[in-house]
Coordinates of C-alpha atoms in Angstrom, one line a residue:
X1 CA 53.4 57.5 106.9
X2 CA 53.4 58.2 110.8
X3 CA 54.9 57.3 114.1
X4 CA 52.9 54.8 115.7
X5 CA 55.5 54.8 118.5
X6 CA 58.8 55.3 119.2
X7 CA 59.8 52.0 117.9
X8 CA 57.0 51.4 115.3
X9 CA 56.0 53.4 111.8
X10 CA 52.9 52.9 110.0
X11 CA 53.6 53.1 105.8
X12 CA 51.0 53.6 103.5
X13 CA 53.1 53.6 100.5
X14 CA 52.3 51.0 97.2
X15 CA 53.5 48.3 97.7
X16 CA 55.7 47.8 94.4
X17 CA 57.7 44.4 93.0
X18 CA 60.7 45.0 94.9
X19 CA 59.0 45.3 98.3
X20 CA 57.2 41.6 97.8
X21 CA 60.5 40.3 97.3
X22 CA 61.7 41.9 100.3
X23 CA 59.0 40.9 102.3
X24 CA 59.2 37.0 100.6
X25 CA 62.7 37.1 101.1
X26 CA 62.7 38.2 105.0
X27 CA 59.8 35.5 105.7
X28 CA 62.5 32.8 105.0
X29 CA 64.8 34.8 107.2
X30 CA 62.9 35.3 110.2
X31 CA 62.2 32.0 110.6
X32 CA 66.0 31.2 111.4
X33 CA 67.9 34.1 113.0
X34 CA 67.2 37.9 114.2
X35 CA 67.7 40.5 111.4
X36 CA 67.7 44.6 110.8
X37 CA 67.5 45.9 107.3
X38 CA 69.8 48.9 106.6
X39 CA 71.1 51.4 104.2
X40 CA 69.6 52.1 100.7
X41 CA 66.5 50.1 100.7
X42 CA 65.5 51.6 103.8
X43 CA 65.0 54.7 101.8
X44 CA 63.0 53.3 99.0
X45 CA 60.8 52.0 101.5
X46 CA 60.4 54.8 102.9
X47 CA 59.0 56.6 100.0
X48 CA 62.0 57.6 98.0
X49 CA 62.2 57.2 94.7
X50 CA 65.1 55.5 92.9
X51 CA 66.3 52.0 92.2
X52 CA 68.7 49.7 94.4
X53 CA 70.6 46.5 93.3
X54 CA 71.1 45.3 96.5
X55 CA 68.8 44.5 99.8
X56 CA 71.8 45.2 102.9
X57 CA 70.5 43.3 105.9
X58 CA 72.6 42.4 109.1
X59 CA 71.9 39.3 111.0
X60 CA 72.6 38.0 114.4
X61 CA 75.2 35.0 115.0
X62 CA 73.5 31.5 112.9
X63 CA 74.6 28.3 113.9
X64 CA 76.1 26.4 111.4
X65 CA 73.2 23.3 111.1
X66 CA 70.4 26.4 110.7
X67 CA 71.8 28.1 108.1
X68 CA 72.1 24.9 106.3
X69 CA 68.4 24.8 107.2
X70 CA 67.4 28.8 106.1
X71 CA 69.8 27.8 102.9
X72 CA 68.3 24.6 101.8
X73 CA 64.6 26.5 102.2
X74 CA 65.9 30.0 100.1
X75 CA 66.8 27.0 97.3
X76 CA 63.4 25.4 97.8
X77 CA 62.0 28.6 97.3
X78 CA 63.4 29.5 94.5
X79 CA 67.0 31.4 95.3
X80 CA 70.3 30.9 95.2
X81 CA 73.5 32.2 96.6
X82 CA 75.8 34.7 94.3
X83 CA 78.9 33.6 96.1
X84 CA 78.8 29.8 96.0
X85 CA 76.2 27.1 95.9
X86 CA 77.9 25.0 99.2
X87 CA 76.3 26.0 102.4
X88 CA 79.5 25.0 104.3
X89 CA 81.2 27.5 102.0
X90 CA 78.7 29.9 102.3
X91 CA 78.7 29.6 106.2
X92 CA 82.3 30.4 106.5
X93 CA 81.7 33.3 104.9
X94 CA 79.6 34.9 107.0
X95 CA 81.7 33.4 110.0
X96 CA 84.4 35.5 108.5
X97 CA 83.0 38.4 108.4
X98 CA 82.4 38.9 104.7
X99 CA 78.8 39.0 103.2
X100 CA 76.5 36.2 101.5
X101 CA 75.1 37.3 98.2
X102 CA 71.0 35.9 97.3
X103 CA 68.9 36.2 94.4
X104 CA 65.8 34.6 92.7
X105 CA 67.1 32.5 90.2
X106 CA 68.0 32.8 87.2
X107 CA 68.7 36.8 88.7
X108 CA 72.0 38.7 90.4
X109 CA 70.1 41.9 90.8
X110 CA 68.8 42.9 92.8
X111 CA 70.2 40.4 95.6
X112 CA 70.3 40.3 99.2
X113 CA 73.8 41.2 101.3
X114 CA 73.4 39.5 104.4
X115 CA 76.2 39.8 106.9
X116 CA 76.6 38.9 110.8
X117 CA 77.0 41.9 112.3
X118 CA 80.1 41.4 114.3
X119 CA 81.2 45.2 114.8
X120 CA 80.1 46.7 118.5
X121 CA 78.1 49.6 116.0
X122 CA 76.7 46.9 113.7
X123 CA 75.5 44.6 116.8
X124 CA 73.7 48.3 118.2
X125 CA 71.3 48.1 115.1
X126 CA 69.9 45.3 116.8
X127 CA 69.3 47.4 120.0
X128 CA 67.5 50.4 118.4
X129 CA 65.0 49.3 115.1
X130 CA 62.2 49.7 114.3
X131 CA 59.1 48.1 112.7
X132 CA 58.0 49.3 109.5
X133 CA 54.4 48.3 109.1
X134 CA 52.9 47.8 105.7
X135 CA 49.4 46.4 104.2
X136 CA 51.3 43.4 103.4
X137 CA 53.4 42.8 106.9
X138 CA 56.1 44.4 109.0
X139 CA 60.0 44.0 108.6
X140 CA 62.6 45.5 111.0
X141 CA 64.7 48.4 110.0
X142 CA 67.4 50.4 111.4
X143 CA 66.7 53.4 113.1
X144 CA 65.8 56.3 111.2
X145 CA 69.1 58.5 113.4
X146 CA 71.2 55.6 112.5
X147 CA 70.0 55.8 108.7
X148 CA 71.0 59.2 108.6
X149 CA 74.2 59.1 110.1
X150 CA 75.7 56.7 108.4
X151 CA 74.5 57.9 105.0
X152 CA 75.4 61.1 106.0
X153 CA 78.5 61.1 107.2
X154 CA 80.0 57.8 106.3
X155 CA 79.1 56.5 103.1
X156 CA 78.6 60.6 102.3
X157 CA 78.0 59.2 98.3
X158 CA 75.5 61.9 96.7
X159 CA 72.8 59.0 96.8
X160 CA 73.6 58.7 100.3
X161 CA 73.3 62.2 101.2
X162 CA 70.0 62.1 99.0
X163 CA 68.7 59.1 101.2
X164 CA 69.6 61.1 104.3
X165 CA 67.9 63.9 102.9
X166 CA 64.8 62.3 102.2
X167 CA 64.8 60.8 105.7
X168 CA 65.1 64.0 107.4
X169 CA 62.2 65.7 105.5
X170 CA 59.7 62.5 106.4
X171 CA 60.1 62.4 110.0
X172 CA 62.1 65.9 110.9
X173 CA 59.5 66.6 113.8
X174 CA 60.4 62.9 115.5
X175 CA 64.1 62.8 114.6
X176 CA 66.5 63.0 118.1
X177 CA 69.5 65.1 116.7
X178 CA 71.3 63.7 119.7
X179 CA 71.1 60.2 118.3
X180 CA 72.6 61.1 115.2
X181 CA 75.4 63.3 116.8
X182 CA 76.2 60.2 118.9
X183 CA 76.4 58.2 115.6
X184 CA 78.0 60.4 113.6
X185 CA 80.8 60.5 116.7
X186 CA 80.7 57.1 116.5
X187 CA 81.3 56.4 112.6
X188 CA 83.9 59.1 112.3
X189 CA 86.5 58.0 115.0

C-alpha cells in the first residue's frame, strides 16, 4: 500500500467478499450522483482487520427523477432498501436529512447508509478524497486526516480509536497533523 499522490493510494490488499460488494454496489452509484465513502469501512479497506455491518457513504444533492433511476437499477440488480420499498418515500428521506438503508436481498447486513451530505463538514469530504486504487477498480474515500479525526475524537468508540490507530501506523510518514488539528477543532466545537 503506498501514496501514488497526494490525492491517490495504490492497495495491494485481497480483495475479499465484502469489497466486491462494495465495489458492485458503488458501480450503480457512480453512475448517478458524486459520492465519498467514510468511517469504518474505510479501515477494513485499508487493511484492518475486523467486521462492519454497515458501508457509510455520503452523497452529493440527487434530483428526485435520478434517484428514482439509481433506485429502480439497485432493484434490478438485485437490492433493496431497509427503510421502505417507495422511492418517493425513500427520496424524502434523504431530502430530510436522515439516511437510506441498502442491501442484497434477501440480507440487512451488511447494508449501505447513504446520506446527502448537507453539513458544511460533511459537504468538505467532497473537497479532500482520495482514490483508493485496487486490482479490481478505484472508489473514493475520505481523507485519511479526516478518517482520523473523526474516529478519533468524535465517535472516540474503542473501534474507533482502533480504526484511527490503524490509520496512523499505515501512512504516519504522509499524514499532515495540521489537517487533523483543523478537524479535530472542527468536530469538537
Amino acid at each position: 500500500m503506498k501514496f501514488v499522490n497526494k490525492t491517490t493510494i495504490k492497495l495491494d490488499k485481497e480483495i475479499n467478499e465484502l469489497d466486491k460488494l462494495v465495489f458492485r454496489f458503488i458501480g450503480i452509484l457512480k453512475k448517478y450522483t458524486d459520492y465519498v465513502v467514510i468511517s469504518g469501512y474505510v479501515a477494513i479497506l485499508l487493511g484492518r482487520s475486523r467486521t462492519t455491518e454497515d458501508v457509510d457513504i455520503f452523497i452529493k444533492d440527487i434530483g428526485k427523477h435520478t434517484f428514482k433511476e439509481f433506485y429502480q437499477e439497485l432493484q434490478r440488480e438485485g437490492f433493496w432498501c431497509l427503510n421502505s420499498e417507495d422511492s418517493n418515500e425513500i427520496y424524502n428521506y434523504l431530502a430530510d436529512g436522515l439516511a437510506a438503508r441498502f442491501a442484497v436481498e434477501g440480507a440487512t447486513i451488511p447494508n449501505f447508509e447513504v446520506k446527502v451530505a448537507k453539513k458544511p463538514l460533511d459537504k468538505e469530504s467532497f473537497n479532500d478524497r482520495i482514490v483508493a486504487l485496487t486490482n479490481i477498480g478505484g472508489i473514493y474515500i475520505s481523507s485519511v486526516e479526516r478518517q482520523i479525526a473523526f474516529k478519533r475524537y468524535y465517535l472516540k468508540s474503542e473501534k474507533d480509536i482502533e480504526d484511527a490507530k490503524h490509520i496512523e501506523q499505515l501512512f504516519n510518514k504522509n499524514i499532515d497533523i495540521q489537517k487533523i488539528n483543523k478537524y479535530k477543532n472542527m468536530l469538537t466545537k
